[in-house]
Amino acid sequence: MNRFLLITLALLITSTLRAQDLASKIPHDAFAVVNIQTGQFFKLIHVKDFDRSAIGKALVDLGQKTGASDITSVTDYGFDLNSTSYFWTSKTDSITYFTVLIPLSDVSAFEQIFAAEEEIIRQGPVQQFTKTLDDEQVTFAWDNRMLCIASGSPVSSYFENQEVADRYGITYYDYGNYYDDPDTTSAAIDSANTWGYIDDFDIAPPVVEIEAAPTEATVEAAEEAVDSLADIVYEDEPVEIDSTTDWWADTANYAVEAASPYEDYYTKNIRIKDSLAGIWAREYTESVFNHSLDNSILNNRSYLRSVKKDALITGWLSNLEAIYSTLLPDLFGMRGDGKLFSYYGSVYAGLYADGEGFKLGTEMEVSDELARSFKRIYRPKLNRKFLKYVDSDRAVGFVGLAMDSKAYLEELPKLMNDTYGKIFAQYENEISLGAEIVSLLLDEEAIASVAKGDGLFVLNGIAEKEVTYTDYEYDEDYNYKEIEKTKMETIPDFLVMFSSDNVNLYNRLVSYFQYKMLLSDDDGIFHIEQSELPFDLYLYRRDNIVFLGTSKLEMEGVRDNRMQGSISKAHRALLTKNRFAGLMSAKKLSEEIPQEQLRSLDNYIAFHKLFGNLGDFYFRSNGIKGNTVSGEFVAQTPEGYDNAVQYLFALIDYAAQQQ
Amino acid sequence: MKMRLILCTPFLLLFVSCFQLIEDVTVKQDGSGTAVFTANLSQSRSKLASIMLLDSVNGYKVPSKTDIQNHLAEIATELKKIPGISNVSHSADFDKFIATIRFSFNKVEDLNTIANKLFTEMKITSSNQSSYAYNKGGRTFSRTYVYEPKAKAEFEKLKDADKEVFNSATYTSIYRFDQPVLSQSNASAKLAASKKAVMMQSPILDLITGKRNMTNQIKLAN
């Protein structure tokens, strides 16, 4: 698609979004956004049907328990169920914000249910209250159009700075210099004494763009927060320290005395940081209401690409690195200069429900370098000769993969070196050398001639097999001896195929393993002599395909060219049009499970009710297109339901009835 | 004792569908004797063989053959250190999945020392007063089994699927003597034709839930 078309498409999507919903309130620097498209959801299940479902009833009951007796439907909560709600995360150097934006259709209904018991602050058209949930201060702010819920998580590293710590009354131990400073304890206590100046602290968020000037209510809130911080300070008297004490000589005494103030400061530090996060999150909600369209996420093309009108939920992540840098900062710190994160760009995911079923689609952008490698690796298609050995009526499931093993072996050492070499910097030379040696030692072409890189696994069912076990026979004096008994067990019946051009090497390998008594020849079909395997395994090669399977009968069919599988059109397309694809038929699997495995009648009925009607599950990935790797997982809706949402709710209702 | 051991062994719990435990104790007139403990997991051998090809299942590490052999060897070494215990040997058959440990003891009470040591090793605080006793003068062998409510409580915590593991598990105890048995107190126990051995078999589930008691007072002829 050329640039003009792309921009036109982006503008079209943007204009649709701008016209109807709250996405314009999301700042352009949000790094993760989730759209919850309830409008699409209620197109698939009528509100009345939802209200009648187990989940709908539970939600209505919940409202009634809070005192809102006139709630009879989820629509009575005051939320606009026809519009999209949003969740997003954004980060500054000092705080990570988590925000939810829900459109309102009836503000008075919302206020009656959720805000009646709260201390509300009014600020122009916006009202707000703050609640502590799970030790976190969460701000609820709303106007006639939307509800904004925001909380913040302080970024620890921001406060690990003497100047910042002093500004907010936080006691900061510089562990880097801890043992260099012989008077650490005294220094800590001195720092504690400075808490008396808390009234002078700056509580403004260090880096956050707020367009509107602080209002009177904000100032009041801030002053209240300062008072509460001051209360924290004066709760505990400073510990008196005898400066003449020989701390290092009396280690036991030192440990007791030192531990106590640390714990005090640590707790106080957390409380101060959490209070600051609460204040900053409260101010952040105001910025959301005043946010201008120009600075919104709607100017981000990558985000716009993730928005799909017919999805129930879509997720967008600006880049994979953001997850590590924000949510797993410790791990991110280990990355060094490695390319582990820089290989990956934006990530999109969308959950859809339609007549076919639930679909989870994902896409990820990768760097040009990685895209080049992937294109080389995932170039070939599945060997079409495999399809002759697939019987769609019989197969319970299958997984097919098509890749170029030569390209894979050539690309892997380079990728490993780039990725891990810098992470484990102290071993960089060794990793680089190792990668080089592996590349030199491997004859990629020779390996690729034995296993080209495409393969197909077909699960044909679950077979019953007689197995032996050891029991005991007792004589009349209770002396016992081991006896062999038999019982029936279920084992998987599968066939694996992979392309292999090099018959000479295959023959040499077979001869070697025969010599080592690991293979026995039975009229051209080799039995793998491995007693530890729970099933028999046979090996055969024909038409440049190596077959590995559990059924001797089937292998004989392959040898005698009697196999004429009949693959369905859909299964053929799934396998041949994708580089990686798989399918599992829950219905067939439920038919295969022997009844004695489902011992009780209840188990039997529940199992067949849940899985007997279930459609197929399949996944597919067509490798890489441009710089985007995509994949899709589909759970098909069984017959008798209009769409996947209706089926899901029917299942939930059934499960709820069984409780 | 064995009930607690089983309940604390996730490997057995998760992956075995049926198993047998056999306790075979021979007591001589002077109170010395031999003991053989056997765990037969043979009925689940296919499943175990498959699992042992993996490193872990459901978050549980699957012990390798070497791990199991080493563990048995450690138990044997510990047993050898106990005063009165000798001729310790063990075997593990990974084809049939049967493990056995056997040893000689100087006096019956040495079996209690072993039980207590095992509890300590496994950091199990037990109120279980189950024990073995032999009165040389009175020619009486006692096996006291006190039902352990903790075992049932632990069992109840298991998921239903894991509880099913115990449905067909059995415990067999055999006590052999060099003199005929004159009487024995447990109606569930059977006397051998020679009258020199007493055997009792019970579903392990009945022992866990306290439905059955293994306590037996066996009076021997002089």
PDB file of C-alpha atoms in Angstrom, chain A residues 203-331:
ATOM      1  CA  ILE A 203       4.314  18.047  45.340  1.00  0.00           C
ATOM      2  CA  ALA A 204       3.928  18.869  41.682  1.00  0.00           C
ATOM      3  CA  PRO A 205       4.526  15.903  39.445  1.00  0.00           C
ATOM      4  CA  PRO A 206       8.024  16.205  38.072  1.00  0.00           C
ATOM      5  CA  VAL A 207       7.264  15.498  34.460  1.00  0.00           C
ATOM      6  CA  VAL A 208       3.678  15.640  33.360  1.00  0.00           C
ATOM      7  CA  GLU A 209       1.971  17.936  30.937  1.00  0.00           C
ATOM      8  CA  ILE A 210      -1.072  19.556  32.432  1.00  0.00           C
ATOM      9  CA  GLU A 211      -2.589  22.117  30.217  1.00  0.00           C
ATOM     10  CA  ALA A 212      -4.929  23.738  32.669  1.00  0.00           C
ATOM     11  CA  ALA A 213      -3.496  25.759  35.541  1.00  0.00           C
ATOM     12  CA  PRO A 214      -3.936  24.156  38.969  1.00  0.00           C
ATOM     13  CA  THR A 215      -7.384  24.962  40.217  1.00  0.00           C
ATOM     14  CA  GLU A 216      -8.390  25.898  43.710  1.00  0.00           C
ATOM     15  CA  ALA A 217      -9.568  22.366  44.366  1.00  0.00           C
ATOM     16  CA  THR A 218      -6.209  20.985  43.272  1.00  0.00           C
ATOM     17  CA  VAL A 219      -4.384  23.322  45.592  1.00  0.00           C
ATOM     18  CA  GLU A 220      -6.647  22.333  48.442  1.00  0.00           C
ATOM     19  CA  ALA A 221      -6.109  18.679  47.694  1.00  0.00           C
ATOM     20  CA  ALA A 222      -2.403  19.224  47.600  1.00  0.00           C
ATOM     21  CA  GLU A 223      -2.478  21.043  50.910  1.00  0.00           C
ATOM     22  CA  GLU A 224      -4.441  18.203  52.444  1.00  0.00           C
ATOM     23  CA  ALA A 225      -1.874  15.780  51.141  1.00  0.00           C
ATOM     24  CA  VAL A 226       0.942  17.856  52.602  1.00  0.00           C
ATOM     25  CA  ASP A 227      -0.825  17.831  55.930  1.00  0.00           C
ATOM     26  CA  SER A 228      -1.168  14.093  55.775  1.00  0.00           C
ATOM     27  CA  LEU A 229       2.491  13.756  54.891  1.00  0.00           C
ATOM     28  CA  ALA A 230       3.356  16.037  57.783  1.00  0.00           C
ATOM     29  CA  ASP A 231       1.305  13.775  60.045  1.00  0.00           C
ATOM     30  CA  ILE A 232       3.408  10.862  58.926  1.00  0.00           C
ATOM     31  CA  VAL A 233       6.520  12.759  59.861  1.00  0.00           C
ATOM     32  CA  TYR A 234       5.442  13.698  63.323  1.00  0.00           C
ATOM     33  CA  GLU A 235       3.939  10.336  64.202  1.00  0.00           C
ATOM     34  CA  ASP A 236       7.266   8.942  65.276  1.00  0.00           C
ATOM     35  CA  GLU A 237       9.773  10.701  67.418  1.00  0.00           C
ATOM     36  CA  PRO A 238      13.282  10.804  65.973  1.00  0.00           C
ATOM     37  CA  VAL A 239      15.466   8.084  67.386  1.00  0.00           C
ATOM     38  CA  GLU A 240      17.984   9.384  69.826  1.00  0.00           C
ATOM     39  CA  ILE A 241      21.481   8.385  68.898  1.00  0.00           C
ATOM     40  CA  ASP A 242      24.398   8.406  71.229  1.00  0.00           C
ATOM     41  CA  SER A 243      27.156   9.647  68.979  1.00  0.00           C
ATOM     42  CA  THR A 244      29.817   8.127  71.207  1.00  0.00           C
ATOM     43  CA  THR A 245      28.494   4.573  70.732  1.00  0.00           C
ATOM     44  CA  ASP A 246      30.968   2.262  69.091  1.00  0.00           C
ATOM     45  CA  TRP A 247      28.548   0.784  66.537  1.00  0.00           C
ATOM     46  CA  TRP A 248      30.988  -1.457  64.782  1.00  0.00           C
ATOM     47  CA  ALA A 249      32.345  -2.935  67.979  1.00  0.00           C
ATOM     48  CA  ASP A 250      28.911  -3.808  69.288  1.00  0.00           C
ATOM     49  CA  THR A 251      27.436  -5.471  66.232  1.00  0.00           C
ATOM     50  CA  ALA A 252      24.409  -6.967  67.940  1.00  0.00           C
ATOM     51  CA  ASN A 253      23.388  -3.618  69.324  1.00  0.00           C
ATOM     52  CA  TYR A 254      24.069  -2.020  65.980  1.00  0.00           C
ATOM     53  CA  ALA A 255      21.832  -4.466  64.163  1.00  0.00           C
ATOM     54  CA  VAL A 256      18.904  -3.830  66.488  1.00  0.00           C
ATOM     55  CA  GLU A 257      19.289  -0.069  66.480  1.00  0.00           C
ATOM     56  CA  ALA A 258      19.930   0.208  62.771  1.00  0.00           C
ATOM     57  CA  ALA A 259      17.129  -2.061  61.668  1.00  0.00           C
ATOM     58  CA  SER A 260      14.428  -0.168  63.475  1.00  0.00           C
ATOM     59  CA  PRO A 261      14.983   3.275  61.902  1.00  0.00           C
ATOM     60  CA  TYR A 262      15.390   1.658  58.469  1.00  0.00           C
ATOM     61  CA  GLU A 263      12.025   0.007  58.749  1.00  0.00           C
ATOM     62  CA  ASP A 264      10.458   3.285  59.853  1.00  0.00           C
ATOM     63  CA  TYR A 265      11.965   5.197  56.973  1.00  0.00           C
ATOM     64  CA  TYR A 266      11.170   2.483  54.500  1.00  0.00           C
ATOM     65  CA  THR A 267       7.497   2.442  55.472  1.00  0.00           C
ATOM     66  CA  LYS A 268       7.369   6.213  55.477  1.00  0.00           C
ATOM     67  CA  ASN A 269       9.081   6.398  52.103  1.00  0.00           C
ATOM     68  CA  ILE A 270       6.465   4.083  50.626  1.00  0.00           C
ATOM     69  CA  ARG A 271       3.640   6.070  52.171  1.00  0.00           C
ATOM     70  CA  ILE A 272       5.055   9.344  50.879  1.00  0.00           C
ATOM     71  CA  LYS A 273       5.542   7.937  47.404  1.00  0.00           C
ATOM     72  CA  ASP A 274       2.047   6.414  47.359  1.00  0.00           C
ATOM     73  CA  SER A 275       0.543   9.700  48.542  1.00  0.00           C
ATOM     74  CA  LEU A 276       2.384  11.571  45.805  1.00  0.00           C
ATOM     75  CA  ALA A 277       1.200   9.025  43.244  1.00  0.00           C
ATOM     76  CA  GLY A 278      -2.383   9.570  44.434  1.00  0.00           C
ATOM     77  CA  ILE A 279      -2.073  13.355  44.112  1.00  0.00           C
ATOM     78  CA  TRP A 280      -0.453  13.160  40.711  1.00  0.00           C
ATOM     79  CA  ALA A 281      -3.082  10.672  39.478  1.00  0.00           C
ATOM     80  CA  ARG A 282      -5.817  13.055  40.662  1.00  0.00           C
ATOM     81  CA  GLU A 283      -4.242  15.881  38.683  1.00  0.00           C
ATOM     82  CA  TYR A 284      -3.798  13.560  35.771  1.00  0.00           C
ATOM     83  CA  THR A 285      -7.567  12.944  35.584  1.00  0.00           C
ATOM     84  CA  GLU A 286      -8.013  16.700  35.195  1.00  0.00           C
ATOM     85  CA  SER A 287      -5.559  16.717  32.337  1.00  0.00           C
ATOM     86  CA  VAL A 288      -7.621  13.970  30.706  1.00  0.00           C
ATOM     87  CA  PHE A 289     -10.768  16.092  30.749  1.00  0.00           C
ATOM     88  CA  ASN A 290      -8.850  19.062  29.338  1.00  0.00           C
ATOM     89  CA  HIS A 291      -6.890  17.086  26.816  1.00  0.00           C
ATOM     90  CA  SER A 292      -6.736  18.530  23.321  1.00  0.00           C
ATOM     91  CA  LEU A 293      -7.264  16.463  20.193  1.00  0.00           C
ATOM     92  CA  ASP A 294      -3.944  17.561  18.725  1.00  0.00           C
ATOM     93  CA  ASN A 295      -1.995  15.769  21.413  1.00  0.00           C
ATOM     94  CA  SER A 296      -4.119  12.660  21.426  1.00  0.00           C
ATOM     95  CA  ILE A 297      -3.321   9.101  20.463  1.00  0.00           C
ATOM     96  CA  LEU A 298      -5.479   9.659  17.374  1.00  0.00           C
ATOM     97  CA  ASN A 299      -2.411  11.182  15.758  1.00  0.00           C
ATOM     98  CA  ASN A 300      -0.533   7.923  16.195  1.00  0.00           C
ATOM     99  CA  ARG A 301      -0.774   5.884  12.994  1.00  0.00           C
ATOM    100  CA  SER A 302       0.387   2.703  14.656  1.00  0.00           C
ATOM    101  CA  TYR A 303      -2.443   2.906  17.201  1.00  0.00           C
ATOM    102  CA  LEU A 304      -5.000   3.715  14.517  1.00  0.00           C
ATOM    103  CA  ARG A 305      -3.957   0.617  12.652  1.00  0.00           C
ATOM    104  CA  SER A 306      -4.861  -1.501  15.679  1.00  0.00           C
ATOM    105  CA  VAL A 307      -8.420  -0.163  15.858  1.00  0.00           C
ATOM    106  CA  LYS A 308     -10.852  -2.609  14.290  1.00  0.00           C
ATOM    107  CA  LYS A 309     -14.510  -1.749  14.181  1.00  0.00           C
ATOM    108  CA  ASP A 310     -15.774  -5.305  14.455  1.00  0.00           C
ATOM    109  CA  ALA A 311     -13.543  -6.369  17.366  1.00  0.00           C
ATOM    110  CA  LEU A 312     -14.815  -6.866  20.904  1.00  0.00           C
ATOM    111  CA  ILE A 313     -11.493  -5.823  22.372  1.00  0.00           C
ATOM    112  CA  THR A 314      -8.345  -4.527  20.760  1.00  0.00           C
ATOM    113  CA  GLY A 315      -4.983  -4.019  22.375  1.00  0.00           C
ATOM    114  CA  TRP A 316      -2.083  -1.938  21.163  1.00  0.00           C
ATOM    115  CA  LEU A 317       1.410  -1.707  22.560  1.00  0.00           C
ATOM    116  CA  SER A 318       3.718   0.955  21.171  1.00  0.00           C
ATOM    117  CA  ASN A 319       6.668  -1.420  21.342  1.00  0.00           C
ATOM    118  CA  LEU A 320       7.745  -4.508  23.213  1.00  0.00           C
ATOM    119  CA  GLU A 321      10.525  -2.604  24.896  1.00  0.00           C
ATOM    120  CA  ALA A 322       7.879  -0.535  26.709  1.00  0.00           C
ATOM    121  CA  ILE A 323       6.664  -3.602  28.609  1.00  0.00           C
ATOM    122  CA  TYR A 324      10.103  -4.335  29.946  1.00  0.00           C
ATOM    123  CA  SER A 325      11.124  -0.748  30.638  1.00  0.00           C
ATOM    124  CA  THR A 326       7.868   0.020  32.473  1.00  0.00           C
ATOM    125  CA  LEU A 327       6.540  -3.137  33.967  1.00  0.00           C
ATOM    126  CA  LEU A 328       9.750  -5.144  34.353  1.00  0.00           C
ATOM    127  CA  PRO A 329      12.396  -2.475  34.852  1.00  0.00           C
ATOM    128  CA  ASP A 330      14.798  -4.806  36.668  1.00  0.00           C
ATOM    129  CA  LEU A 331      14.827  -7.196  33.728  1.00  0.00           C
TER     130      LEU A 331
END
